[in-house]
PDB file of C-alpha atoms in Angstrom:
ATOM      1  CA  MET A   1     -43.843 197.977 212.306  1.00  0.00           C
ATOM      2  CA  ALA A   2     -42.701 199.672 209.118  1.00  0.00           C
ATOM      3  CA  GLU A   3     -39.350 198.651 207.687  1.00  0.00           C
ATOM      4  CA  VAL A   4     -37.315 199.118 204.520  1.00  0.00           C
ATOM      5  CA  ARG A   5     -33.825 198.056 203.629  1.00  0.00           C
ATOM      6  CA  VAL A   6     -31.575 200.638 201.967  1.00  0.00           C
ATOM      7  CA  GLU A   7     -28.585 199.192 200.184  1.00  0.00           C
ATOM      8  CA  ARG A   8     -25.814 200.161 197.826  1.00  0.00           C
ATOM      9  CA  THR A   9     -26.209 198.707 194.340  1.00  0.00           C
ATOM     10  CA  GLY A  10     -23.823 198.586 191.395  1.00  0.00           C
ATOM     11  CA  ASP A  11     -24.909 202.048 190.262  1.00  0.00           C
ATOM     12  CA  GLY A  12     -26.228 203.819 193.359  1.00  0.00           C
ATOM     13  CA  PHE A  13     -28.595 202.952 196.182  1.00  0.00           C
ATOM     14  CA  GLN A  14     -32.071 201.503 196.491  1.00  0.00           C
ATOM     15  CA  ALA A  15     -34.749 201.059 199.109  1.00  0.00           C
ATOM     16  CA  VAL A  16     -36.525 197.694 199.155  1.00  0.00           C
ATOM     17  CA  ASN A  17     -39.566 196.673 201.183  1.00  0.00           C
ATOM     18  CA  ALA A  18     -40.712 193.202 202.254  1.00  0.00           C
ATOM     19  CA  ARG A  19     -43.199 193.097 199.349  1.00  0.00           C
ATOM     20  CA  GLY A  20     -40.386 193.466 196.809  1.00  0.00           C
ATOM     21  CA  ALA A  21     -40.994 197.091 195.788  1.00  0.00           C
ATOM     22  CA  LYS A  22     -37.816 199.011 194.953  1.00  0.00           C
ATOM     23  CA  VAL A  23     -37.045 202.717 194.725  1.00  0.00           C
ATOM     24  CA  ALA A  24     -33.772 204.007 193.280  1.00  0.00           C
ATOM     25  CA  ILE A  25     -32.042 206.615 195.453  1.00  0.00           C
ATOM     26  CA  GLY A  26     -29.213 208.954 194.544  1.00  0.00           C
ATOM     27  CA  ASP A  27     -28.097 212.534 194.399  1.00  0.00           C
ATOM     28  CA  GLY A  28     -29.748 215.401 192.563  1.00  0.00           C
ATOM     29  CA  ASP A  29     -27.414 215.028 189.581  1.00  0.00           C
ATOM     30  CA  THR A  30     -28.283 211.405 188.810  1.00  0.00           C
ATOM     31  CA  GLU A  31     -31.044 210.681 186.292  1.00  0.00           C
ATOM     32  CA  GLY A  32     -33.819 208.231 187.153  1.00  0.00           C
ATOM     33  CA  VAL A  33     -33.505 208.342 190.933  1.00  0.00           C
ATOM     34  CA  PHE A  34     -35.141 210.068 193.868  1.00  0.00           C
ATOM     35  CA  THR A  35     -33.065 212.045 196.333  1.00  0.00           C
ATOM     36  CA  PRO A  36     -33.720 211.256 200.007  1.00  0.00           C
ATOM     37  CA  VAL A  37     -35.467 214.634 200.401  1.00  0.00           C
ATOM     38  CA  GLU A  38     -37.713 213.890 197.417  1.00  0.00           C
ATOM     39  CA  LEU A  39     -38.629 210.573 199.028  1.00  0.00           C
ATOM     40  CA  LEU A  40     -39.538 212.412 202.226  1.00  0.00           C
ATOM     41  CA  LEU A  41     -41.806 214.757 200.261  1.00  0.00           C
ATOM     42  CA  ALA A  42     -43.302 211.828 198.321  1.00  0.00           C
ATOM     43  CA  ALA A  43     -43.978 210.024 201.594  1.00  0.00           C
ATOM     44  CA  LEU A  44     -45.897 213.009 202.935  1.00  0.00           C
ATOM     45  CA  GLY A  45     -47.926 213.521 199.757  1.00  0.00           C
ATOM     46  CA  GLY A  46     -48.554 209.808 199.400  1.00  0.00           C
ATOM     47  CA  CYS A  47     -49.639 209.483 203.015  1.00  0.00           C
ATOM     48  CA  GLU A  48     -52.181 212.262 202.639  1.00  0.00           C
ATOM     49  CA  LEU A  49     -53.597 211.065 199.313  1.00  0.00           C
ATOM     50  CA  VAL A  50     -53.869 207.373 200.181  1.00  0.00           C
ATOM     51  CA  THR A  51     -55.738 208.414 203.332  1.00  0.00           C
ATOM     52  CA  VAL A  52     -57.954 211.090 201.741  1.00  0.00           C
ATOM     53  CA  GLU A  53     -59.026 209.042 198.709  1.00  0.00           C
ATOM     54  CA  PRO A  54     -60.870 206.195 200.437  1.00  0.00           C
ATOM     55  CA  LEU A  55     -62.458 208.548 202.986  1.00  0.00           C
ATOM     56  CA  THR A  56     -63.943 210.814 200.313  1.00  0.00           C
ATOM     57  CA  ALA A  57     -64.981 207.815 198.194  1.00  0.00           C
ATOM     58  CA  GLN A  58     -66.711 206.191 201.203  1.00  0.00           C
ATOM     59  CA  ARG A  59     -68.773 209.353 201.506  1.00  0.00           C
ATOM     60  CA  GLY A  60     -69.823 209.006 197.863  1.00  0.00           C
ATOM     61  CA  HIS A  61     -67.487 211.670 196.450  1.00  0.00           C
ATOM     62  CA  ARG A  62     -64.750 210.003 194.390  1.00  0.00           C
ATOM     63  CA  MET A  63     -62.614 212.722 192.815  1.00  0.00           C
ATOM     64  CA  ALA A  64     -62.098 212.519 189.045  1.00  0.00           C
ATOM     65  CA  ARG A  65     -58.423 213.451 189.639  1.00  0.00           C
ATOM     66  CA  LEU A  66     -56.613 213.493 192.962  1.00  0.00           C
ATOM     67  CA  ALA A  67     -52.966 214.540 193.020  1.00  0.00           C
ATOM     68  CA  ALA A  68     -50.698 216.738 195.107  1.00  0.00           C
ATOM     69  CA  ARG A  69     -47.499 218.728 194.642  1.00  0.00           C
ATOM     70  CA  VAL A  70     -45.264 218.704 197.708  1.00  0.00           C
ATOM     71  CA  GLN A  71     -42.551 221.354 197.938  1.00  0.00           C
ATOM     72  CA  ALA A  72     -39.902 222.494 200.401  1.00  0.00           C
ATOM     73  CA  ASP A  73     -36.929 224.806 200.163  1.00  0.00           C
ATOM     74  CA  LYS A  74     -33.604 224.166 201.813  1.00  0.00           C
ATOM     75  CA  VAL A  75     -33.166 227.092 204.175  1.00  0.00           C
ATOM     76  CA  ALA A  76     -29.724 226.045 205.356  1.00  0.00           C
ATOM     77  CA  THR A  77     -27.346 223.141 204.877  1.00  0.00           C
ATOM     78  CA  SER A  78     -29.262 219.979 205.797  1.00  0.00           C
ATOM     79  CA  THR A  79     -32.349 221.977 206.871  1.00  0.00           C
ATOM     80  CA  LEU A  80     -35.711 222.254 205.152  1.00  0.00           C
ATOM     81  CA  GLY A  81     -38.104 225.137 205.590  1.00  0.00           C
ATOM     82  CA  THR A  82     -41.878 224.839 205.510  1.00  0.00           C
ATOM     83  CA  ILE A  83     -43.217 221.905 203.511  1.00  0.00           C
ATOM     84  CA  THR A  84     -46.269 222.813 201.425  1.00  0.00           C
ATOM     85  CA  VAL A  85     -48.764 220.233 200.152  1.00  0.00           C
ATOM     86  CA  THR A  86     -50.864 221.655 197.299  1.00  0.00           C
ATOM     87  CA  TYR A  87     -53.781 219.548 196.138  1.00  0.00           C
ATOM     88  CA  ASP A  88     -54.543 219.238 192.413  1.00  0.00           C
ATOM     89  CA  VAL A  89     -58.108 217.968 192.152  1.00  0.00           C
ATOM     90  CA  GLU A  90     -60.776 217.540 189.534  1.00  0.00           C
ATOM     91  CA  LEU A  91     -64.139 217.284 191.237  1.00  0.00           C
ATOM     92  CA  PRO A  92     -66.675 214.698 190.081  1.00  0.00           C
ATOM     93  CA  GLU A  93     -69.042 216.146 187.524  1.00  0.00           C
ATOM     94  CA  GLY A  94     -72.407 217.213 188.949  1.00  0.00           C
ATOM     95  CA  ASP A  95     -71.392 216.672 192.582  1.00  0.00           C
ATOM     96  CA  ASP A  96     -72.108 219.947 194.402  1.00  0.00           C
ATOM     97  CA  LYS A  97     -70.899 218.641 197.792  1.00  0.00           C
ATOM     98  CA  ALA A  98     -67.597 217.100 196.690  1.00  0.00           C
ATOM     99  CA  ALA A  99     -65.488 220.231 197.247  1.00  0.00           C
ATOM    100  CA  ASP A 100     -66.731 220.670 200.823  1.00  0.00           C
ATOM    101  CA  VAL A 101     -66.248 216.982 201.633  1.00  0.00           C
ATOM    102  CA  LEU A 102     -62.746 216.981 200.146  1.00  0.00           C
ATOM    103  CA  LYS A 103     -61.757 220.107 202.072  1.00  0.00           C
ATOM    104  CA  ALA A 104     -63.042 218.742 205.385  1.00  0.00           C
ATOM    105  CA  VAL A 105     -61.483 215.312 204.938  1.00  0.00           C
ATOM    106  CA  ALA A 106     -58.140 216.664 203.671  1.00  0.00           C
ATOM    107  CA  GLU A 107     -57.866 219.066 206.618  1.00  0.00           C
ATOM    108  CA  ARG A 108     -58.528 216.275 209.146  1.00  0.00           C
ATOM    109  CA  VAL A 109     -56.059 213.964 207.425  1.00  0.00           C
ATOM    110  CA  HIS A 110     -53.403 216.705 207.318  1.00  0.00           C
ATOM    111  CA  GLU A 111     -53.832 217.685 210.961  1.00  0.00           C
ATOM    112  CA  LYS A 112     -54.460 214.311 212.559  1.00  0.00           C
ATOM    113  CA  TYR A 113     -54.430 211.119 210.488  1.00  0.00           C
ATOM    114  CA  CYS A 114     -51.348 211.226 208.228  1.00  0.00           C
ATOM    115  CA  THR A 115     -48.645 209.287 210.059  1.00  0.00           C
ATOM    116  CA  VAL A 116     -45.849 210.839 207.995  1.00  0.00           C
ATOM    117  CA  GLY A 117     -47.112 214.370 208.637  1.00  0.00           C
ATOM    118  CA  ASN A 118     -47.430 213.627 212.338  1.00  0.00           C
ATOM    119  CA  ALA A 119     -43.854 212.310 212.400  1.00  0.00           C
ATOM    120  CA  LEU A 120     -42.592 215.503 210.749  1.00  0.00           C
ATOM    121  CA  ARG A 121     -44.476 217.805 213.137  1.00  0.00           C
ATOM    122  CA  LYS A 122     -43.902 216.035 216.426  1.00  0.00           C
ATOM    123  CA  PRO A 123     -40.468 215.474 217.921  1.00  0.00           C
ATOM    124  CA  MET A 124     -39.420 211.841 217.832  1.00  0.00           C
ATOM    125  CA  ARG A 125     -36.281 209.890 218.542  1.00  0.00           C
ATOM    126  CA  VAL A 126     -34.248 208.582 215.648  1.00  0.00           C
ATOM    127  CA  GLU A 127     -31.642 206.037 216.706  1.00  0.00           C
ATOM    128  CA  GLN A 128     -28.694 204.745 214.743  1.00  0.00           C
ATOM    129  CA  VAL A 129     -26.971 201.389 215.238  1.00  0.00           C
ATOM    130  CA  VAL A 130     -23.653 200.951 213.406  1.00  0.00           C
TER     131      VAL A 130
END
């Protein structure tokens, strides 16, 4: 089970996990915080990268740089359009197969193995208890 606690603080909101990590949450006008939509995008990008990295490394192709930009436009009030994940990669020097391995692994992760991506693509129930 995955779980976080989101709570109001003296100067905004924060998410806290059981391991003590904290992320500041606020609106788009507040410095030093993530908006909830930014956290959603970060979750998708993070899910893909933390899954892709060990799989490419296990195959002997550790990327010199592995990053991603995740973007989405609001197409209506409270509605996002297409989310685009754009990889920013520096291939390992002298590794002629790294690009093909990265492409194959990243495609499989995107389509099948990223839990966050799967949750965004497939309908699921979200319940609220007040």
